[in-house]
Amino acid sequence: MRLEGKVALITGGARGQGAAEARLFAREGARVVIADVLDPDGMAVAAEINELGGDATFVHLDVSSQDDWQQAIDATVAAYGKLDVLVNNAAIWRGGHVLETTGEQWDTVLDINAKGVFLGTKLAIPEMRKAGGGSIVNISSTAGLVGSRTSTAYSASKGAVRLFTKSTAVQYGRENIRANSIHPGPIDTPMGDQVWPDAGSREEAIERTVLKRIGTPEDIANGALFLASDDSSFMTGAELVIDGGLTSQ
Ligand code: NAD
C-alpha cells in the first residue's frame, strides 16, 4: 500500500475530487482526516470509509479561517498523532469577466481558494517538521496556467496557488517537506456542473480536450496519490497537469 503509516488531511473532502482522494488514500493505507464546511456529507464519506475497513475522521473546516485551521490540525494530531500529507483541495468557482467581477466577489474567491491554501500550509508545516517531512498537494487548475475566458477571480486564485506552491517548495525542501500542484482540466463533479450547467457547454468543454472526454474525480485522485506518496520523493515545486490534453494545444 502506497500510503501505509501516513496521516493525510484533505480539504473539501466531503464530495467531488476531495472525496475520491479520501477514499483512495484510505484504500492505500492512510489514516484520513476529511475537512469541509459540508458537515453531513463529510461525515458520510468518513463513515463509508470506516465501514469498508479504512480509518477516517471528519472535521469541520472553513479554509478561510485561521482558527478553524488550527482546530483541524490539532484534531488531526489528537486523533492520529501526526500529519504527513496535506491536500489543499477545497475551492469555490465563480464566473464573470473582469468588468462583471465585484471587489466583494474577488475577495470571497481569493479568501477561500488562495488564502485557504496559504493558511493550511502555514499551520501544517510545523507538524510536518515534527514528522520529519511531508507532502503538500495543492489543487490548482488549468485556469491557473492560462488565462480564463469566463472566470476572472477563480483563475487569479488558481494562478496564486501555482506560484505559492513553488515558494513553499523552495523554502522547505531542505526539511523534506515537498509541495506540488495539480492542474485539473474539466472534471465531472458538482463544481463541474456549476461551470458547465447544460449539455451544450459540457460538450464544448469535452471538445476542447484532446482525449474527448470529461475527467473523473478518480483521474485527479490518482495524481494526488502519486504526489502524496514516496513514489514522488524527488518531486517538488512541480506542476502535474491532468487535463485530457486541454492545455497541450
Ligand atoms: P466541488 O465543488 O465538487 O468540491 C469542492 C469541495 O470544497 C466541496 O466539498 C466544498 O464544500 C468544499 N469547500 C468549498 N469552500 C470551502 C471552504 N471555505 N472551506 C472548506 N471546504 C470548502 O469541486 P471539485 O470539482 O471536486 O473541486 C476540487 C478542486 O479541483 C478545487 O480546488 C477546484 O478548484 C479544482 N478544479 C476543479 C475542476 C473541475 O472541473 N471540477 C477543474 C479544475 C480544478
JSON list of C-alpha atoms in Angstrom, two decimals, residues 14-181:
[
{"chain": "A", "resi": 14, "resn": "ALA", "atom": "CA", "xyz": [-16.99, 15.92, 1.50]},
{"chain": "A", "resi": 15, "resn": "ARG", "atom": "CA", "xyz": [-17.66, 15.47, -2.23]},
{"chain": "A", "resi": 16, "resn": "GLY", "atom": "CA", "xyz": [-16.14, 15.62, -5.72]},
{"chain": "A", "resi": 17, "resn": "GLN", "atom": "CA", "xyz": [-12.42, 15.17, -6.12]},
{"chain": "A", "resi": 18, "resn": "GLY", "atom": "CA", "xyz": [-11.68, 15.52, -2.39]},
{"chain": "A", "resi": 19, "resn": "ALA", "atom": "CA", "xyz": [-13.99, 12.61, -1.54]},
{"chain": "A", "resi": 20, "resn": "ALA", "atom": "CA", "xyz": [-12.35, 10.47, -4.26]},
{"chain": "A", "resi": 21, "resn": "GLU", "atom": "CA", "xyz": [-8.94, 11.31, -2.81]},
{"chain": "A", "resi": 22, "resn": "ALA", "atom": "CA", "xyz": [-10.12, 10.42, 0.72]},
{"chain": "A", "resi": 23, "resn": "ARG", "atom": "CA", "xyz": [-11.43, 7.03, -0.46]},
{"chain": "A", "resi": 24, "resn": "LEU", "atom": "CA", "xyz": [-8.30, 6.23, -2.49]},
{"chain": "A", "resi": 25, "resn": "PHE", "atom": "CA", "xyz": [-5.86, 7.36, 0.21]},
{"chain": "A", "resi": 26, "resn": "ALA", "atom": "CA", "xyz": [-7.69, 5.22, 2.79]},
{"chain": "A", "resi": 27, "resn": "ARG", "atom": "CA", "xyz": [-7.55, 2.19, 0.47]},
{"chain": "A", "resi": 28, "resn": "GLU", "atom": "CA", "xyz": [-3.81, 2.81, 0.16]},
{"chain": "A", "resi": 29, "resn": "GLY", "atom": "CA", "xyz": [-3.35, 2.63, 3.95]},
{"chain": "A", "resi": 30, "resn": "ALA", "atom": "CA", "xyz": [-3.52, 6.28, 5.03]},
{"chain": "A", "resi": 31, "resn": "ARG", "atom": "CA", "xyz": [-5.46, 7.46, 8.04]},
{"chain": "A", "resi": 32, "resn": "VAL", "atom": "CA", "xyz": [-7.53, 10.27, 6.59]},
{"chain": "A", "resi": 33, "resn": "VAL", "atom": "CA", "xyz": [-9.00, 13.48, 8.00]},
{"chain": "A", "resi": 34, "resn": "ILE", "atom": "CA", "xyz": [-11.77, 14.87, 5.81]},
{"chain": "A", "resi": 35, "resn": "ALA", "atom": "CA", "xyz": [-12.18, 18.62, 6.36]},
{"chain": "A", "resi": 36, "resn": "ASP", "atom": "CA", "xyz": [-15.05, 20.60, 4.86]},
{"chain": "A", "resi": 37, "resn": "VAL", "atom": "CA", "xyz": [-17.87, 23.05, 5.51]},
{"chain": "A", "resi": 38, "resn": "LEU", "atom": "CA", "xyz": [-20.41, 20.39, 4.41]},
{"chain": "A", "resi": 39, "resn": "ASP", "atom": "CA", "xyz": [-20.65, 18.52, 7.71]},
{"chain": "A", "resi": 40, "resn": "PRO", "atom": "CA", "xyz": [-23.26, 15.80, 6.90]},
{"chain": "A", "resi": 41, "resn": "ASP", "atom": "CA", "xyz": [-21.64, 15.00, 3.53]},
{"chain": "A", "resi": 42, "resn": "GLY", "atom": "CA", "xyz": [-18.15, 14.87, 5.04]},
{"chain": "A", "resi": 43, "resn": "MET", "atom": "CA", "xyz": [-19.31, 12.66, 7.92]},
{"chain": "A", "resi": 44, "resn": "ALA", "atom": "CA", "xyz": [-20.97, 10.32, 5.39]},
{"chain": "A", "resi": 45, "resn": "VAL", "atom": "CA", "xyz": [-17.73, 9.92, 3.40]},
{"chain": "A", "resi": 46, "resn": "ALA", "atom": "CA", "xyz": [-15.80, 9.21, 6.63]},
{"chain": "A", "resi": 47, "resn": "ALA", "atom": "CA", "xyz": [-18.43, 6.65, 7.73]},
{"chain": "A", "resi": 48, "resn": "GLU", "atom": "CA", "xyz": [-18.31, 4.93, 4.33]},
{"chain": "A", "resi": 49, "resn": "ILE", "atom": "CA", "xyz": [-14.50, 4.64, 4.54]},
{"chain": "A", "resi": 50, "resn": "ASN", "atom": "CA", "xyz": [-14.70, 3.26, 8.09]},
{"chain": "A", "resi": 51, "resn": "GLU", "atom": "CA", "xyz": [-17.37, 0.72, 7.11]},
{"chain": "A", "resi": 52, "resn": "LEU", "atom": "CA", "xyz": [-15.03, -0.57, 4.38]},
{"chain": "A", "resi": 53, "resn": "GLY", "atom": "CA", "xyz": [-12.27, -1.13, 6.97]},
{"chain": "A", "resi": 54, "resn": "GLY", "atom": "CA", "xyz": [-10.40, 2.15, 6.48]},
{"chain": "A", "resi": 55, "resn": "ASP", "atom": "CA", "xyz": [-9.72, 4.82, 9.08]},
{"chain": "A", "resi": 56, "resn": "ALA", "atom": "CA", "xyz": [-11.21, 8.27, 8.53]},
{"chain": "A", "resi": 57, "resn": "THR", "atom": "CA", "xyz": [-12.42, 11.20, 10.65]},
{"chain": "A", "resi": 58, "resn": "PHE", "atom": "CA", "xyz": [-14.40, 14.30, 9.69]},
{"chain": "A", "resi": 59, "resn": "VAL", "atom": "CA", "xyz": [-13.58, 17.78, 11.00]},
{"chain": "A", "resi": 60, "resn": "HIS", "atom": "CA", "xyz": [-15.46, 20.99, 10.24]},
{"chain": "A", "resi": 61, "resn": "LEU", "atom": "CA", "xyz": [-13.13, 23.44, 8.49]},
{"chain": "A", "resi": 62, "resn": "ASP", "atom": "CA", "xyz": [-13.72, 26.70, 6.67]},
{"chain": "A", "resi": 63, "resn": "VAL", "atom": "CA", "xyz": [-10.34, 27.03, 4.96]},
{"chain": "A", "resi": 64, "resn": "SER", "atom": "CA", "xyz": [-10.50, 30.83, 5.02]},
{"chain": "A", "resi": 65, "resn": "SER", "atom": "CA", "xyz": [-10.45, 30.82, 8.86]},
{"chain": "A", "resi": 66, "resn": "GLN", "atom": "CA", "xyz": [-7.11, 30.53, 10.66]},
{"chain": "A", "resi": 67, "resn": "ASP", "atom": "CA", "xyz": [-8.90, 29.50, 13.88]},
{"chain": "A", "resi": 68, "resn": "ASP", "atom": "CA", "xyz": [-10.66, 26.67, 12.04]},
{"chain": "A", "resi": 69, "resn": "TRP", "atom": "CA", "xyz": [-7.34, 25.56, 10.57]},
{"chain": "A", "resi": 70, "resn": "GLN", "atom": "CA", "xyz": [-5.68, 25.45, 13.98]},
{"chain": "A", "resi": 71, "resn": "GLN", "atom": "CA", "xyz": [-8.55, 23.33, 15.32]},
{"chain": "A", "resi": 72, "resn": "ALA", "atom": "CA", "xyz": [-8.41, 20.97, 12.31]},
{"chain": "A", "resi": 73, "resn": "ILE", "atom": "CA", "xyz": [-4.65, 20.44, 12.62]},
{"chain": "A", "resi": 74, "resn": "ASP", "atom": "CA", "xyz": [-4.95, 19.95, 16.40]},
{"chain": "A", "resi": 75, "resn": "ALA", "atom": "CA", "xyz": [-7.78, 17.44, 15.86]},
{"chain": "A", "resi": 76, "resn": "THR", "atom": "CA", "xyz": [-5.67, 15.55, 13.31]},
{"chain": "A", "resi": 77, "resn": "VAL", "atom": "CA", "xyz": [-2.72, 15.26, 15.67]},
{"chain": "A", "resi": 78, "resn": "ALA", "atom": "CA", "xyz": [-5.02, 14.36, 18.59]},
{"chain": "A", "resi": 79, "resn": "ALA", "atom": "CA", "xyz": [-6.65, 11.57, 16.56]},
{"chain": "A", "resi": 80, "resn": "TYR", "atom": "CA", "xyz": [-3.65, 10.15, 14.70]},
{"chain": "A", "resi": 81, "resn": "GLY", "atom": "CA", "xyz": [-0.51, 11.56, 16.37]},
{"chain": "A", "resi": 82, "resn": "LYS", "atom": "CA", "xyz": [0.99, 13.40, 13.39]},
{"chain": "A", "resi": 83, "resn": "LEU", "atom": "CA", "xyz": [0.44, 14.92, 9.94]},
{"chain": "A", "resi": 84, "resn": "ASP", "atom": "CA", "xyz": [2.33, 13.71, 6.83]},
{"chain": "A", "resi": 85, "resn": "VAL", "atom": "CA", "xyz": [0.16, 14.80, 3.91]},
{"chain": "A", "resi": 86, "resn": "LEU", "atom": "CA", "xyz": [-1.97, 17.89, 3.27]},
{"chain": "A", "resi": 87, "resn": "VAL", "atom": "CA", "xyz": [-4.17, 18.08, 0.19]},
{"chain": "A", "resi": 88, "resn": "ASN", "atom": "CA", "xyz": [-5.38, 21.66, -0.27]},
{"chain": "A", "resi": 89, "resn": "ASN", "atom": "CA", "xyz": [-8.35, 20.77, -2.47]},
{"chain": "A", "resi": 90, "resn": "ALA", "atom": "CA", "xyz": [-11.24, 22.95, -1.22]},
{"chain": "A", "resi": 91, "resn": "ALA", "atom": "CA", "xyz": [-12.27, 25.78, -3.51]},
{"chain": "A", "resi": 92, "resn": "ILE", "atom": "CA", "xyz": [-15.23, 27.62, -4.95]},
{"chain": "A", "resi": 93, "resn": "TRP", "atom": "CA", "xyz": [-15.88, 28.67, -8.53]},
{"chain": "A", "resi": 94, "resn": "ARG", "atom": "CA", "xyz": [-17.40, 31.98, -9.59]},
{"chain": "A", "resi": 95, "resn": "GLY", "atom": "CA", "xyz": [-17.83, 33.13, -13.19]},
{"chain": "A", "resi": 96, "resn": "GLY", "atom": "CA", "xyz": [-17.52, 36.64, -14.54]},
{"chain": "A", "resi": 97, "resn": "HIS", "atom": "CA", "xyz": [-15.34, 38.74, -16.83]},
{"chain": "A", "resi": 98, "resn": "VAL", "atom": "CA", "xyz": [-13.16, 41.48, -15.33]},
{"chain": "A", "resi": 99, "resn": "LEU", "atom": "CA", "xyz": [-15.85, 44.17, -15.70]},
{"chain": "A", "resi": 100, "resn": "GLU", "atom": "CA", "xyz": [-18.53, 41.92, -14.16]},
{"chain": "A", "resi": 101, "resn": "THR", "atom": "CA", "xyz": [-16.46, 40.91, -11.13]},
{"chain": "A", "resi": 102, "resn": "THR", "atom": "CA", "xyz": [-17.11, 42.92, -7.96]},
{"chain": "A", "resi": 103, "resn": "GLY", "atom": "CA", "xyz": [-14.47, 43.58, -5.32]},
{"chain": "A", "resi": 104, "resn": "GLU", "atom": "CA", "xyz": [-16.53, 41.51, -2.90]},
{"chain": "A", "resi": 105, "resn": "GLN", "atom": "CA", "xyz": [-16.62, 38.51, -5.26]},
{"chain": "A", "resi": 106, "resn": "TRP", "atom": "CA", "xyz": [-12.87, 38.81, -5.80]},
{"chain": "A", "resi": 107, "resn": "ASP", "atom": "CA", "xyz": [-12.22, 38.82, -2.03]},
{"chain": "A", "resi": 108, "resn": "THR", "atom": "CA", "xyz": [-14.51, 35.83, -1.40]},
{"chain": "A", "resi": 109, "resn": "VAL", "atom": "CA", "xyz": [-12.86, 33.69, -4.08]},
{"chain": "A", "resi": 110, "resn": "LEU", "atom": "CA", "xyz": [-9.31, 34.68, -3.17]},
{"chain": "A", "resi": 111, "resn": "ASP", "atom": "CA", "xyz": [-10.00, 34.17, 0.58]},
{"chain": "A", "resi": 112, "resn": "ILE", "atom": "CA", "xyz": [-11.09, 30.56, 0.08]},
{"chain": "A", "resi": 113, "resn": "ASN", "atom": "CA", "xyz": [-9.03, 29.46, -2.92]},
{"chain": "A", "resi": 114, "resn": "ALA", "atom": "CA", "xyz": [-5.71, 31.22, -2.26]},
{"chain": "A", "resi": 115, "resn": "LYS", "atom": "CA", "xyz": [-5.60, 32.36, 1.37]},
{"chain": "A", "resi": 116, "resn": "GLY", "atom": "CA", "xyz": [-7.06, 28.99, 2.40]},
{"chain": "A", "resi": 117, "resn": "VAL", "atom": "CA", "xyz": [-4.08, 27.23, 0.80]},
{"chain": "A", "resi": 118, "resn": "PHE", "atom": "CA", "xyz": [-1.65, 29.65, 2.47]},
{"chain": "A", "resi": 119, "resn": "LEU", "atom": "CA", "xyz": [-3.21, 29.19, 5.93]},
{"chain": "A", "resi": 120, "resn": "GLY", "atom": "CA", "xyz": [-3.29, 25.41, 5.66]},
{"chain": "A", "resi": 121, "resn": "THR", "atom": "CA", "xyz": [0.32, 25.26, 4.55]},
{"chain": "A", "resi": 122, "resn": "LYS", "atom": "CA", "xyz": [1.44, 27.67, 7.28]},
{"chain": "A", "resi": 123, "resn": "LEU", "atom": "CA", "xyz": [-0.22, 25.64, 10.02]},
{"chain": "A", "resi": 124, "resn": "ALA", "atom": "CA", "xyz": [0.68, 22.20, 8.63]},
{"chain": "A", "resi": 125, "resn": "ILE", "atom": "CA", "xyz": [4.42, 22.79, 8.21]},
{"chain": "A", "resi": 126, "resn": "PRO", "atom": "CA", "xyz": [5.24, 22.82, 11.97]},
{"chain": "A", "resi": 127, "resn": "GLU", "atom": "CA", "xyz": [3.57, 19.39, 12.30]},
{"chain": "A", "resi": 128, "resn": "MET", "atom": "CA", "xyz": [5.33, 18.07, 9.18]},
{"chain": "A", "resi": 129, "resn": "ARG", "atom": "CA", "xyz": [8.63, 19.21, 10.69]},
{"chain": "A", "resi": 130, "resn": "LYS", "atom": "CA", "xyz": [7.89, 17.11, 13.76]},
{"chain": "A", "resi": 131, "resn": "ALA", "atom": "CA", "xyz": [7.07, 14.15, 11.48]},
{"chain": "A", "resi": 132, "resn": "GLY", "atom": "CA", "xyz": [10.45, 14.54, 9.70]},
{"chain": "A", "resi": 133, "resn": "GLY", "atom": "CA", "xyz": [8.94, 15.75, 6.42]},
{"chain": "A", "resi": 134, "resn": "GLY", "atom": "CA", "xyz": [5.73, 15.82, 4.48]},
{"chain": "A", "resi": 135, "resn": "SER", "atom": "CA", "xyz": [3.96, 16.27, 1.18]},
{"chain": "A", "resi": 136, "resn": "ILE", "atom": "CA", "xyz": [1.65, 19.17, 0.35]},
{"chain": "A", "resi": 137, "resn": "VAL", "atom": "CA", "xyz": [-0.54, 18.71, -2.70]},
{"chain": "A", "resi": 138, "resn": "ASN", "atom": "CA", "xyz": [-2.25, 21.88, -3.87]},
{"chain": "A", "resi": 139, "resn": "ILE", "atom": "CA", "xyz": [-5.14, 21.59, -6.30]},
{"chain": "A", "resi": 140, "resn": "SER", "atom": "CA", "xyz": [-4.85, 24.44, -8.78]},
{"chain": "A", "resi": 141, "resn": "SER", "atom": "CA", "xyz": [-6.45, 24.21, -12.25]},
{"chain": "A", "resi": 142, "resn": "THR", "atom": "CA", "xyz": [-5.70, 24.65, -15.92]},
{"chain": "A", "resi": 143, "resn": "ALA", "atom": "CA", "xyz": [-7.24, 28.05, -15.09]},
{"chain": "A", "resi": 144, "resn": "GLY", "atom": "CA", "xyz": [-4.06, 28.64, -13.06]},
{"chain": "A", "resi": 145, "resn": "LEU", "atom": "CA", "xyz": [-1.90, 28.05, -16.14]},
{"chain": "A", "resi": 146, "resn": "VAL", "atom": "CA", "xyz": [-3.62, 30.04, -18.88]},
{"chain": "A", "resi": 147, "resn": "GLY", "atom": "CA", "xyz": [-5.99, 32.98, -18.96]},
{"chain": "A", "resi": 148, "resn": "SER", "atom": "CA", "xyz": [-9.67, 32.25, -18.43]},
{"chain": "A", "resi": 149, "resn": "ARG", "atom": "CA", "xyz": [-12.44, 33.31, -20.80]},
{"chain": "A", "resi": 150, "resn": "THR", "atom": "CA", "xyz": [-15.09, 33.07, -18.09]},
{"chain": "A", "resi": 151, "resn": "SER", "atom": "CA", "xyz": [-13.81, 33.21, -14.52]},
{"chain": "A", "resi": 152, "resn": "THR", "atom": "CA", "xyz": [-11.53, 36.10, -13.61]},
{"chain": "A", "resi": 153, "resn": "ALA", "atom": "CA", "xyz": [-11.18, 35.80, -9.82]},
{"chain": "A", "resi": 154, "resn": "TYR", "atom": "CA", "xyz": [-11.12, 32.00, -9.90]},
{"chain": "A", "resi": 155, "resn": "SER", "atom": "CA", "xyz": [-8.31, 31.97, -12.45]},
{"chain": "A", "resi": 156, "resn": "ALA", "atom": "CA", "xyz": [-6.31, 34.54, -10.46]},
{"chain": "A", "resi": 157, "resn": "SER", "atom": "CA", "xyz": [-6.74, 32.45, -7.31]},
{"chain": "A", "resi": 158, "resn": "LYS", "atom": "CA", "xyz": [-5.52, 29.31, -9.08]},
{"chain": "A", "resi": 159, "resn": "GLY", "atom": "CA", "xyz": [-2.51, 31.18, -10.51]},
{"chain": "A", "resi": 160, "resn": "ALA", "atom": "CA", "xyz": [-1.69, 32.26, -6.96]},
{"chain": "A", "resi": 161, "resn": "VAL", "atom": "CA", "xyz": [-1.85, 28.63, -5.80]},
{"chain": "A", "resi": 162, "resn": "ARG", "atom": "CA", "xyz": [0.55, 27.62, -8.58]},
{"chain": "A", "resi": 163, "resn": "LEU", "atom": "CA", "xyz": [3.31, 30.03, -7.53]},
{"chain": "A", "resi": 164, "resn": "PHE", "atom": "CA", "xyz": [2.63, 29.78, -3.79]},
{"chain": "A", "resi": 165, "resn": "THR", "atom": "CA", "xyz": [3.29, 26.05, -4.20]},
{"chain": "A", "resi": 166, "resn": "LYS", "atom": "CA", "xyz": [6.71, 26.74, -5.71]},
{"chain": "A", "resi": 167, "resn": "SER", "atom": "CA", "xyz": [7.62, 29.21, -2.91]},
{"chain": "A", "resi": 168, "resn": "THR", "atom": "CA", "xyz": [6.68, 26.56, -0.35]},
{"chain": "A", "resi": 169, "resn": "ALA", "atom": "CA", "xyz": [8.81, 24.00, -2.20]},
{"chain": "A", "resi": 170, "resn": "VAL", "atom": "CA", "xyz": [11.81, 26.32, -2.39]},
{"chain": "A", "resi": 171, "resn": "GLN", "atom": "CA", "xyz": [11.61, 27.37, 1.27]},
{"chain": "A", "resi": 172, "resn": "TYR", "atom": "CA", "xyz": [11.03, 23.97, 2.93]},
{"chain": "A", "resi": 173, "resn": "GLY", "atom": "CA", "xyz": [12.66, 21.41, 0.63]},
{"chain": "A", "resi": 174, "resn": "ARG", "atom": "CA", "xyz": [15.69, 21.19, 2.90]},
{"chain": "A", "resi": 175, "resn": "GLU", "atom": "CA", "xyz": [13.39, 19.85, 5.60]},
{"chain": "A", "resi": 176, "resn": "ASN", "atom": "CA", "xyz": [11.99, 17.16, 3.31]},
{"chain": "A", "resi": 177, "resn": "ILE", "atom": "CA", "xyz": [8.69, 19.00, 3.03]},
{"chain": "A", "resi": 178, "resn": "ARG", "atom": "CA", "xyz": [7.58, 18.79, -0.59]},
{"chain": "A", "resi": 179, "resn": "ALA", "atom": "CA", "xyz": [4.92, 20.88, -2.32]},
{"chain": "A", "resi": 180, "resn": "ASN", "atom": "CA", "xyz": [3.48, 20.26, -5.78]},
{"chain": "A", "resi": 181, "resn": "SER", "atom": "CA", "xyz": [0.42, 21.50, -7.65]}
]
